[in-house]
Amino acid sequence: MMNNKVVIVTGASSGIGKALALELIAMNAKVVMAARNKSVLDKIIAESNDKGADVLALETDVTKEEECKRLIDSTINKFGRIDVLINNAGISMRALFDELNIDVIKKVMDVNFWGTVYCTKYAFPYLLESKGSLVGVSSIAGAKGLPCRTGYSASKFAMQGLLEVIRIENIKKGLHVLIAYPGFTASNIRNVALSKDGSAQGESPLDESKLMTSEEVAKRIINAIIKRKRSLIMTGQGKLTILLNKFFPKLVDKLVYNHMAKEPNSPLK
């Protein structure tokens, strides 16, 4: 179903983005991999089992509008169309709001929210033309605020609002909009998450071996694109959190607090 589809994946150098790109290459899609480190992208392509893959690697910092425009223009110049845009580039943070350098929130918003705005804006006419799919890789933190993740939750809530409005505005134009909500995923996002002063956290507070793999998340997202689903909540815990929060938000506040307080070295302690 993804055969010869032109798909842009941002944040494609690691984690879910890398897994998405490799899975799409295996499905014979025409894949545009965007990330800040082009040498890593080139290495991923070289190591791909599909040597005949039609892949374009572009160095792209999604916080810069002009680079997002160049990403879209380069895709059109090579392939002539865009069928799917997967806004996956993201960064997290971990700190109490009252201890947080406000520049950390700005940096997280620039990547997670504004990166989605820029890429979506320039890809938009081509997605409308192809009646394609616009995808945002969000998080349960984008549906329920998580303590110690103010900037991250805020950015994912903003992404959700943006994509929901775009879906409604274009309800009669054939555009597919998917918001994906992975749970905690085995990737390097927590290792590079920002601490209260903006430095990289350096280590994950979670047991990564017990988390859903990036490859499994990627397969589920691609399947949801093929089926043109509106949303994709990937874990039972996530589904329960969102459901309970509709009816018992005060209870869920306490449950979320207690859960996050159990993290190793949690700022809540």
PDB file of C-alpha atoms in Angstrom:
ATOM      1  CA  MET A   1       0.000   0.000   0.000  1.00  0.00           C
ATOM      2  CA  MET A   2       2.990   2.357   0.423  1.00  0.00           C
ATOM      3  CA  ASN A   3       4.555   1.258  -2.877  1.00  0.00           C
ATOM      4  CA  ASN A   4       5.938   4.325  -4.721  1.00  0.00           C
ATOM      5  CA  LYS A   5       4.357   6.725  -2.227  1.00  0.00           C
ATOM      6  CA  VAL A   6       6.503   9.790  -1.557  1.00  0.00           C
ATOM      7  CA  VAL A   7       6.936  10.046   2.208  1.00  0.00           C
ATOM      8  CA  ILE A   8       8.833  12.674   4.210  1.00  0.00           C
ATOM      9  CA  VAL A   9      10.016  11.669   7.683  1.00  0.00           C
ATOM     10  CA  THR A  10      11.496  14.326   9.958  1.00  0.00           C
ATOM     11  CA  GLY A  11      13.764  13.342  12.816  1.00  0.00           C
ATOM     12  CA  ALA A  12      14.807  10.339  10.721  1.00  0.00           C
ATOM     13  CA  SER A  13      18.300   9.809  12.130  1.00  0.00           C
ATOM     14  CA  SER A  14      17.288   7.784  15.195  1.00  0.00           C
ATOM     15  CA  GLY A  15      14.472   6.214  17.192  1.00  0.00           C
ATOM     16  CA  ILE A  16      10.979   6.161  15.719  1.00  0.00           C
ATOM     17  CA  GLY A  17      12.010   8.289  12.735  1.00  0.00           C
ATOM     18  CA  LYS A  18      14.789   5.911  11.703  1.00  0.00           C
ATOM     19  CA  ALA A  19      12.479   2.917  12.165  1.00  0.00           C
ATOM     20  CA  LEU A  20       9.795   4.595  10.054  1.00  0.00           C
ATOM     21  CA  ALA A  21      12.247   5.321   7.259  1.00  0.00           C
ATOM     22  CA  LEU A  22      13.630   1.775   7.172  1.00  0.00           C
ATOM     23  CA  GLU A  23      10.159   0.215   7.244  1.00  0.00           C
ATOM     24  CA  LEU A  24       8.978   2.500   4.433  1.00  0.00           C
ATOM     25  CA  ILE A  25      12.071   1.708   2.354  1.00  0.00           C
ATOM     26  CA  ALA A  26      11.297  -1.988   2.782  1.00  0.00           C
ATOM     27  CA  MET A  27       7.762  -1.272   1.515  1.00  0.00           C
ATOM     28  CA  ASN A  28       9.199   0.332  -1.642  1.00  0.00           C
ATOM     29  CA  ALA A  29       8.140   3.866  -0.761  1.00  0.00           C
ATOM     30  CA  LYS A  30      10.115   6.852  -2.001  1.00  0.00           C
ATOM     31  CA  VAL A  31      11.477   8.140   1.295  1.00  0.00           C
ATOM     32  CA  VAL A  32      12.799  11.581   2.162  1.00  0.00           C
ATOM     33  CA  MET A  33      14.787  11.406   5.399  1.00  0.00           C
ATOM     34  CA  ALA A  34      15.263  14.706   7.202  1.00  0.00           C
ATOM     35  CA  ALA A  35      17.445  15.343  10.259  1.00  0.00           C
ATOM     36  CA  ARG A  36      20.194  17.671  11.414  1.00  0.00           C
ATOM     37  CA  ASN A  37      22.963  15.078  10.974  1.00  0.00           C
ATOM     38  CA  LYS A  38      23.170  14.128   7.287  1.00  0.00           C
ATOM     39  CA  SER A  39      26.146  11.822   7.778  1.00  0.00           C
ATOM     40  CA  VAL A  40      24.004   9.630  10.046  1.00  0.00           C
ATOM     41  CA  LEU A  41      21.232   9.610   7.436  1.00  0.00           C
ATOM     42  CA  ASP A  42      23.697   8.595   4.724  1.00  0.00           C
ATOM     43  CA  LYS A  43      24.978   5.781   6.945  1.00  0.00           C
ATOM     44  CA  ILE A  44      21.431   4.509   7.549  1.00  0.00           C
ATOM     45  CA  ILE A  45      20.768   4.476   3.800  1.00  0.00           C
ATOM     46  CA  ALA A  46      24.067   2.671   3.123  1.00  0.00           C
ATOM     47  CA  GLU A  47      23.217   0.029   5.719  1.00  0.00           C
ATOM     48  CA  SER A  48      19.706  -0.483   4.380  1.00  0.00           C
ATOM     49  CA  ASN A  49      19.099  -3.956   3.000  1.00  0.00           C
ATOM     50  CA  ASP A  50      17.313  -2.464  -0.001  1.00  0.00           C
ATOM     51  CA  LYS A  51      20.154  -1.148  -2.151  1.00  0.00           C
ATOM     52  CA  GLY A  52      17.747  -0.123  -4.890  1.00  0.00           C
ATOM     53  CA  ALA A  53      15.764   2.140  -2.602  1.00  0.00           C
ATOM     54  CA  ASP A  54      14.742   5.556  -3.913  1.00  0.00           C
ATOM     55  CA  VAL A  55      15.773   7.662  -0.931  1.00  0.00           C
ATOM     56  CA  LEU A  56      16.707  11.290  -0.412  1.00  0.00           C
ATOM     57  CA  ALA A  57      18.631  12.398   2.695  1.00  0.00           C
ATOM     58  CA  LEU A  58      18.427  16.080   3.574  1.00  0.00           C
ATOM     59  CA  GLU A  59      20.127  17.928   6.394  1.00  0.00           C
ATOM     60  CA  THR A  60      17.259  19.776   8.048  1.00  0.00           C
ATOM     61  CA  ASP A  61      16.873  21.717  11.281  1.00  0.00           C
ATOM     62  CA  VAL A  62      13.089  21.934  11.673  1.00  0.00           C
ATOM     63  CA  THR A  63      13.394  24.935  13.986  1.00  0.00           C
ATOM     64  CA  LYS A  64      14.452  26.974  10.951  1.00  0.00           C
ATOM     65  CA  GLU A  65      11.632  27.888   8.587  1.00  0.00           C
ATOM     66  CA  GLU A  66      13.895  28.285   5.570  1.00  0.00           C
ATOM     67  CA  GLU A  67      15.294  24.764   6.019  1.00  0.00           C
ATOM     68  CA  CYS A  68      11.785  23.307   6.197  1.00  0.00           C
ATOM     69  CA  LYS A  69      10.911  25.120   2.981  1.00  0.00           C
ATOM     70  CA  ARG A  70      14.069  23.742   1.363  1.00  0.00           C
ATOM     71  CA  LEU A  71      13.085  20.228   2.519  1.00  0.00           C
ATOM     72  CA  ILE A  72       9.739  20.487   0.755  1.00  0.00           C
ATOM     73  CA  ASP A  73      11.159  22.160  -2.359  1.00  0.00           C
ATOM     74  CA  SER A  74      13.882  19.493  -2.679  1.00  0.00           C
ATOM     75  CA  THR A  75      11.286  16.734  -2.339  1.00  0.00           C
ATOM     76  CA  ILE A  76       9.168  18.236  -5.115  1.00  0.00           C
ATOM     77  CA  ASN A  77      12.215  18.787  -7.329  1.00  0.00           C
ATOM     78  CA  LYS A  78      13.168  15.106  -7.053  1.00  0.00           C
ATOM     79  CA  PHE A  79       9.827  13.320  -6.863  1.00  0.00           C
ATOM     80  CA  GLY A  80       7.229  15.829  -8.095  1.00  0.00           C
ATOM     81  CA  ARG A  81       4.719  15.184  -5.342  1.00  0.00           C
ATOM     82  CA  ILE A  82       4.223  14.479  -1.629  1.00  0.00           C
ATOM     83  CA  ASP A  83       1.884  11.727  -0.445  1.00  0.00           C
ATOM     84  CA  VAL A  84       2.724  11.627   3.271  1.00  0.00           C
ATOM     85  CA  LEU A  85       4.398  14.021   5.700  1.00  0.00           C
ATOM     86  CA  ILE A  86       5.331  12.484   9.048  1.00  0.00           C
ATOM     87  CA  ASN A  87       6.181  15.193  11.577  1.00  0.00           C
ATOM     88  CA  ASN A  88       8.310  13.085  13.906  1.00  0.00           C
ATOM     89  CA  ALA A  89      11.221  15.345  14.887  1.00  0.00           C
ATOM     90  CA  GLY A  90      11.026  15.910  18.612  1.00  0.00           C
ATOM     91  CA  ILE A  91      12.873  16.627  21.814  1.00  0.00           C
ATOM     92  CA  SER A  92      11.822  16.121  25.427  1.00  0.00           C
ATOM     93  CA  MET A  93      12.686  17.690  28.788  1.00  0.00           C
ATOM     94  CA  ARG A  94      12.523  16.761  32.469  1.00  0.00           C
ATOM     95  CA  ALA A  95      12.395  19.318  35.264  1.00  0.00           C
ATOM     96  CA  LEU A  96       9.966  21.011  37.617  1.00  0.00           C
ATOM     97  CA  PHE A  97       8.486  24.178  36.140  1.00  0.00           C
ATOM     98  CA  ASP A  98       9.625  26.369  39.044  1.00  0.00           C
ATOM     99  CA  GLU A  99      13.239  25.222  38.566  1.00  0.00           C
ATOM    100  CA  LEU A 100      13.215  25.376  34.773  1.00  0.00           C
ATOM    101  CA  ASN A 101      15.108  27.819  32.603  1.00  0.00           C
ATOM    102  CA  ILE A 102      12.386  29.226  30.362  1.00  0.00           C
ATOM    103  CA  ASP A 103      14.661  28.894  27.328  1.00  0.00           C
ATOM    104  CA  VAL A 104      14.211  25.119  27.648  1.00  0.00           C
ATOM    105  CA  ILE A 105      10.481  25.444  26.973  1.00  0.00           C
ATOM    106  CA  LYS A 106      11.187  27.677  23.990  1.00  0.00           C
ATOM    107  CA  LYS A 107      13.662  25.161  22.535  1.00  0.00           C
ATOM    108  CA  VAL A 108      11.230  22.272  22.952  1.00  0.00           C
ATOM    109  CA  MET A 109       8.408  24.290  21.384  1.00  0.00           C
ATOM    110  CA  ASP A 110      10.653  25.293  18.476  1.00  0.00           C
ATOM    111  CA  VAL A 111      11.362  21.655  17.613  1.00  0.00           C
ATOM    112  CA  ASN A 112       8.097  19.899  18.442  1.00  0.00           C
ATOM    113  CA  PHE A 113       5.526  22.554  17.552  1.00  0.00           C
ATOM    114  CA  TRP A 114       7.095  25.085  15.203  1.00  0.00           C
ATOM    115  CA  GLY A 115       8.897  22.336  13.286  1.00  0.00           C
ATOM    116  CA  THR A 116       5.492  20.800  12.621  1.00  0.00           C
ATOM    117  CA  VAL A 117       4.044  24.177  11.625  1.00  0.00           C
ATOM    118  CA  TYR A 118       6.833  24.975   9.155  1.00  0.00           C
ATOM    119  CA  CYS A 119       6.980  21.579   7.451  1.00  0.00           C
ATOM    120  CA  THR A 120       3.197  21.294   7.283  1.00  0.00           C
ATOM    121  CA  LYS A 121       2.733  24.789   5.871  1.00  0.00           C
ATOM    122  CA  TYR A 122       5.094  24.273   2.941  1.00  0.00           C
ATOM    123  CA  ALA A 123       3.979  20.686   2.240  1.00  0.00           C
ATOM    124  CA  PHE A 124       0.303  21.566   2.509  1.00  0.00           C
ATOM    125  CA  PRO A 125      -0.625  22.340  -1.129  1.00  0.00           C
ATOM    126  CA  TYR A 126       1.044  19.133  -2.298  1.00  0.00           C
ATOM    127  CA  LEU A 127      -0.727  17.040   0.355  1.00  0.00           C
ATOM    128  CA  LEU A 128      -4.044  18.539  -0.713  1.00  0.00           C
ATOM    129  CA  GLU A 129      -3.249  17.792  -4.343  1.00  0.00           C
ATOM    130  CA  SER A 130      -2.468  14.128  -3.588  1.00  0.00           C
ATOM    131  CA  LYS A 131      -5.245  13.808  -0.985  1.00  0.00           C
ATOM    132  CA  GLY A 132      -2.425  12.502   1.120  1.00  0.00           C
ATOM    133  CA  SER A 133      -1.691  12.013   4.799  1.00  0.00           C
ATOM    134  CA  LEU A 134      -0.495  14.562   7.331  1.00  0.00           C
ATOM    135  CA  VAL A 135       0.888  12.845  10.426  1.00  0.00           C
ATOM    136  CA  GLY A 136       1.959  14.161  13.808  1.00  0.00           C
ATOM    137  CA  VAL A 137       3.852  11.881  16.184  1.00  0.00           C
ATOM    138  CA  SER A 138       2.555  13.133  19.503  1.00  0.00           C
ATOM    139  CA  SER A 139       2.591  11.451  22.919  1.00  0.00           C
ATOM    140  CA  ILE A 140       0.255  10.621  25.761  1.00  0.00           C
ATOM    141  CA  ALA A 141       1.842  13.784  27.189  1.00  0.00           C
ATOM    142  CA  GLY A 142      -0.072  15.598  24.444  1.00  0.00           C
ATOM    143  CA  ALA A 143      -3.387  14.330  25.793  1.00  0.00           C
ATOM    144  CA  LYS A 144      -2.675  14.481  29.544  1.00  0.00           C
ATOM    145  CA  GLY A 145      -0.195  16.848  31.171  1.00  0.00           C
ATOM    146  CA  LEU A 146       2.769  15.014  32.674  1.00  0.00           C
ATOM    147  CA  PRO A 147       4.595  16.460  35.691  1.00  0.00           C
ATOM    148  CA  CYS A 148       8.207  17.452  35.050  1.00  0.00           C
ATOM    149  CA  ARG A 149       7.426  17.638  31.316  1.00  0.00           C
ATOM    150  CA  THR A 150       5.868  21.107  31.062  1.00  0.00           C
ATOM    151  CA  GLY A 151       7.559  22.098  27.801  1.00  0.00           C
ATOM    152  CA  TYR A 152       7.093  18.671  26.248  1.00  0.00           C
ATOM    153  CA  SER A 153       3.408  18.386  27.163  1.00  0.00           C
ATOM    154  CA  ALA A 154       2.752  21.961  26.052  1.00  0.00           C
ATOM    155  CA  SER A 155       4.380  21.343  22.670  1.00  0.00           C
ATOM    156  CA  LYS A 156       2.415  18.127  22.058  1.00  0.00           C
ATOM    157  CA  PHE A 157      -0.884  19.722  23.147  1.00  0.00           C
ATOM    158  CA  ALA A 158      -0.131  22.525  20.672  1.00  0.00           C
ATOM    159  CA  MET A 159       0.620  20.021  17.920  1.00  0.00           C
ATOM    160  CA  GLN A 160      -2.672  18.264  18.589  1.00  0.00           C
ATOM    161  CA  GLY A 161      -4.627  21.518  18.395  1.00  0.00           C
ATOM    162  CA  LEU A 162      -2.921  22.489  15.151  1.00  0.00           C
ATOM    163  CA  LEU A 163      -3.596  19.171  13.441  1.00  0.00           C
ATOM    164  CA  GLU A 164      -7.184  18.920  14.677  1.00  0.00           C
ATOM    165  CA  VAL A 165      -8.014  22.323  13.213  1.00  0.00           C
ATOM    166  CA  ILE A 166      -6.325  21.456   9.919  1.00  0.00           C
ATOM    167  CA  ARG A 167      -8.380  18.246   9.775  1.00  0.00           C
ATOM    168  CA  ILE A 168     -11.649  20.106  10.342  1.00  0.00           C
ATOM    169  CA  GLU A 169     -10.847  22.942   7.915  1.00  0.00           C
ATOM    170  CA  ASN A 170     -10.174  20.419   5.155  1.00  0.00           C
ATOM    171  CA  ILE A 171     -12.851  17.877   5.957  1.00  0.00           C
ATOM    172  CA  LYS A 172     -14.286  18.126   2.420  1.00  0.00           C
ATOM    173  CA  LYS A 173     -10.948  18.082   0.585  1.00  0.00           C
ATOM    174  CA  GLY A 174      -9.850  14.490   1.098  1.00  0.00           C
ATOM    175  CA  LEU A 175      -6.897  15.257   3.349  1.00  0.00           C
ATOM    176  CA  HIS A 176      -6.091  12.557   5.904  1.00  0.00           C
ATOM    177  CA  VAL A 177      -4.777  13.732   9.288  1.00  0.00           C
ATOM    178  CA  LEU A 178      -3.396  11.240  11.798  1.00  0.00           C
ATOM    179  CA  ILE A 179      -2.252  12.009  15.338  1.00  0.00           C
ATOM    180  CA  ALA A 180      -0.204   9.144  16.794  1.00  0.00           C
ATOM    181  CA  TYR A 181       0.225   8.737  20.530  1.00  0.00           C
ATOM    182  CA  PRO A 182       3.069   6.360  21.361  1.00  0.00           C
ATOM    183  CA  GLY A 183       3.631   5.448  24.984  1.00  0.00           C
ATOM    184  CA  PHE A 184       7.148   5.394  26.391  1.00  0.00           C
ATOM    185  CA  THR A 185       9.244   3.976  23.534  1.00  0.00           C
ATOM    186  CA  ALA A 186      12.715   2.442  23.536  1.00  0.00           C
ATOM    187  CA  SER A 187      14.689   5.224  21.840  1.00  0.00           C
ATOM    188  CA  ASN A 188      17.282   7.842  22.726  1.00  0.00           C
ATOM    189  CA  ILE A 189      14.734  10.629  23.347  1.00  0.00           C
ATOM    190  CA  ARG A 190      15.160  10.461  27.127  1.00  0.00           C
ATOM    191  CA  ASN A 191      18.958  10.370  26.885  1.00  0.00           C
ATOM    192  CA  VAL A 192      18.991  13.645  24.964  1.00  0.00           C
ATOM    193  CA  ALA A 193      16.064  15.173  26.874  1.00  0.00           C
ATOM    194  CA  LEU A 194      16.834  18.583  28.302  1.00  0.00           C
ATOM    195  CA  SER A 195      17.331  19.118  32.018  1.00  0.00           C
ATOM    196  CA  LYS A 196      16.352  22.279  33.889  1.00  0.00           C
ATOM    197  CA  ASP A 197      19.361  24.255  32.619  1.00  0.00           C
ATOM    198  CA  GLY A 198      19.054  23.075  29.022  1.00  0.00           C
ATOM    199  CA  SER A 199      21.841  20.490  29.139  1.00  0.00           C
ATOM    200  CA  ALA A 200      21.187  16.951  27.908  1.00  0.00           C
ATOM    201  CA  GLN A 201      19.919  14.595  30.596  1.00  0.00           C
ATOM    202  CA  GLY A 202      22.431  11.981  29.450  1.00  0.00           C
ATOM    203  CA  GLU A 203      20.641   8.886  30.708  1.00  0.00           C
ATOM    204  CA  SER A 204      17.137   7.452  30.656  1.00  0.00           C
ATOM    205  CA  PRO A 205      15.185   7.269  33.931  1.00  0.00           C
ATOM    206  CA  LEU A 206      13.339   4.219  32.556  1.00  0.00           C
ATOM    207  CA  ASP A 207      14.203   0.592  31.896  1.00  0.00           C
ATOM    208  CA  GLU A 208      14.341   0.834  28.110  1.00  0.00           C
ATOM    209  CA  SER A 209      14.282  -2.963  27.716  1.00  0.00           C
ATOM    210  CA  LYS A 210      10.682  -3.067  28.939  1.00  0.00           C
ATOM    211  CA  LEU A 211       9.376  -0.460  26.511  1.00  0.00           C
ATOM    212  CA  MET A 212       7.787  -0.842  23.080  1.00  0.00           C
ATOM    213  CA  THR A 213      10.449  -0.821  20.384  1.00  0.00           C
ATOM    214  CA  SER A 214      10.754   1.954  17.828  1.00  0.00           C
ATOM    215  CA  GLU A 215      10.261  -0.669  15.109  1.00  0.00           C
ATOM    216  CA  GLU A 216       6.902  -1.737  16.542  1.00  0.00           C
ATOM    217  CA  VAL A 217       5.785   1.890  16.873  1.00  0.00           C
ATOM    218  CA  ALA A 218       6.794   2.538  13.261  1.00  0.00           C
ATOM    219  CA  LYS A 219       4.829  -0.448  11.953  1.00  0.00           C
ATOM    220  CA  ARG A 220       1.725   0.660  13.836  1.00  0.00           C
ATOM    221  CA  ILE A 221       1.979   4.225  12.526  1.00  0.00           C
ATOM    222  CA  ILE A 222       2.380   3.062   8.930  1.00  0.00           C
ATOM    223  CA  ASN A 223      -0.587   0.702   9.299  1.00  0.00           C
ATOM    224  CA  ALA A 224      -2.668   3.603  10.646  1.00  0.00           C
ATOM    225  CA  ILE A 225      -1.643   5.726   7.645  1.00  0.00           C
ATOM    226  CA  ILE A 226      -2.705   2.976   5.247  1.00  0.00           C
ATOM    227  CA  LYS A 227      -6.056   2.654   7.051  1.00  0.00           C
ATOM    228  CA  ARG A 228      -6.348   6.481   7.233  1.00  0.00           C
ATOM    229  CA  LYS A 229      -7.099   6.483  10.942  1.00  0.00           C
ATOM    230  CA  ARG A 230      -7.711   9.728  12.828  1.00  0.00           C
ATOM    231  CA  SER A 231      -5.738   8.772  15.904  1.00  0.00           C
ATOM    232  CA  LEU A 232      -3.557   5.961  17.157  1.00  0.00           C
ATOM    233  CA  ILE A 233      -3.106   5.303  20.878  1.00  0.00           C
ATOM    234  CA  MET A 234      -0.545   2.541  21.146  1.00  0.00           C
ATOM    235  CA  THR A 235      -0.617   1.270  24.712  1.00  0.00           C
ATOM    236  CA  GLY A 236      -3.286  -0.001  27.079  1.00  0.00           C
ATOM    237  CA  GLN A 237      -2.034   2.393  29.725  1.00  0.00           C
ATOM    238  CA  GLY A 238      -2.386   5.293  27.311  1.00  0.00           C
ATOM    239  CA  LYS A 239      -5.919   4.308  26.319  1.00  0.00           C
ATOM    240  CA  LEU A 240      -6.924   3.944  29.965  1.00  0.00           C
ATOM    241  CA  THR A 241      -5.364   7.285  30.902  1.00  0.00           C
ATOM    242  CA  ILE A 242      -7.225   9.165  28.164  1.00  0.00           C
ATOM    243  CA  LEU A 243     -10.515   7.391  28.877  1.00  0.00           C
ATOM    244  CA  LEU A 244     -10.404   7.914  32.647  1.00  0.00           C
ATOM    245  CA  ASN A 245      -9.321  11.523  32.216  1.00  0.00           C
ATOM    246  CA  LYS A 246     -12.592  12.293  30.399  1.00  0.00           C
ATOM    247  CA  PHE A 247     -14.658  11.248  33.406  1.00  0.00           C
ATOM    248  CA  PHE A 248     -12.337  11.385  36.441  1.00  0.00           C
ATOM    249  CA  PRO A 249      -9.689  14.033  35.751  1.00  0.00           C
ATOM    250  CA  LYS A 250      -8.967  14.725  39.419  1.00  0.00           C
ATOM    251  CA  LEU A 251      -8.291  11.053  40.064  1.00  0.00           C
ATOM    252  CA  VAL A 252      -6.052  10.805  37.005  1.00  0.00           C
ATOM    253  CA  ASP A 253      -4.075  13.840  38.189  1.00  0.00           C
ATOM    254  CA  LYS A 254      -3.181  11.913  41.357  1.00  0.00           C
ATOM    255  CA  LEU A 255      -2.468   8.683  39.499  1.00  0.00           C
ATOM    256  CA  VAL A 256      -0.169  10.448  37.037  1.00  0.00           C
ATOM    257  CA  TYR A 257       1.629  12.250  39.857  1.00  0.00           C
ATOM    258  CA  ASN A 258       2.227   9.018  41.753  1.00  0.00           C
ATOM    259  CA  HIS A 259       3.392   7.203  38.621  1.00  0.00           C
ATOM    260  CA  MET A 260       5.875   9.898  37.601  1.00  0.00           C
ATOM    261  CA  ALA A 261       7.149  10.265  41.174  1.00  0.00           C
ATOM    262  CA  LYS A 262       8.329   6.649  41.002  1.00  0.00           C
ATOM    263  CA  GLU A 263      10.821   7.417  38.231  1.00  0.00           C
ATOM    264  CA  PRO A 264      14.457   7.103  39.325  1.00  0.00           C
ATOM    265  CA  ASN A 265      15.736  10.498  40.489  1.00  0.00           C
ATOM    266  CA  SER A 266      12.316  12.045  39.864  1.00  0.00           C
ATOM    267  CA  PRO A 267      12.259  15.818  40.496  1.00  0.00           C
ATOM    268  CA  LEU A 268       8.995  15.216  42.350  1.00  0.00           C
ATOM    269  CA  LYS A 269      10.795  13.480  45.194  1.00  0.00           C
TER     270      LYS A 269
END
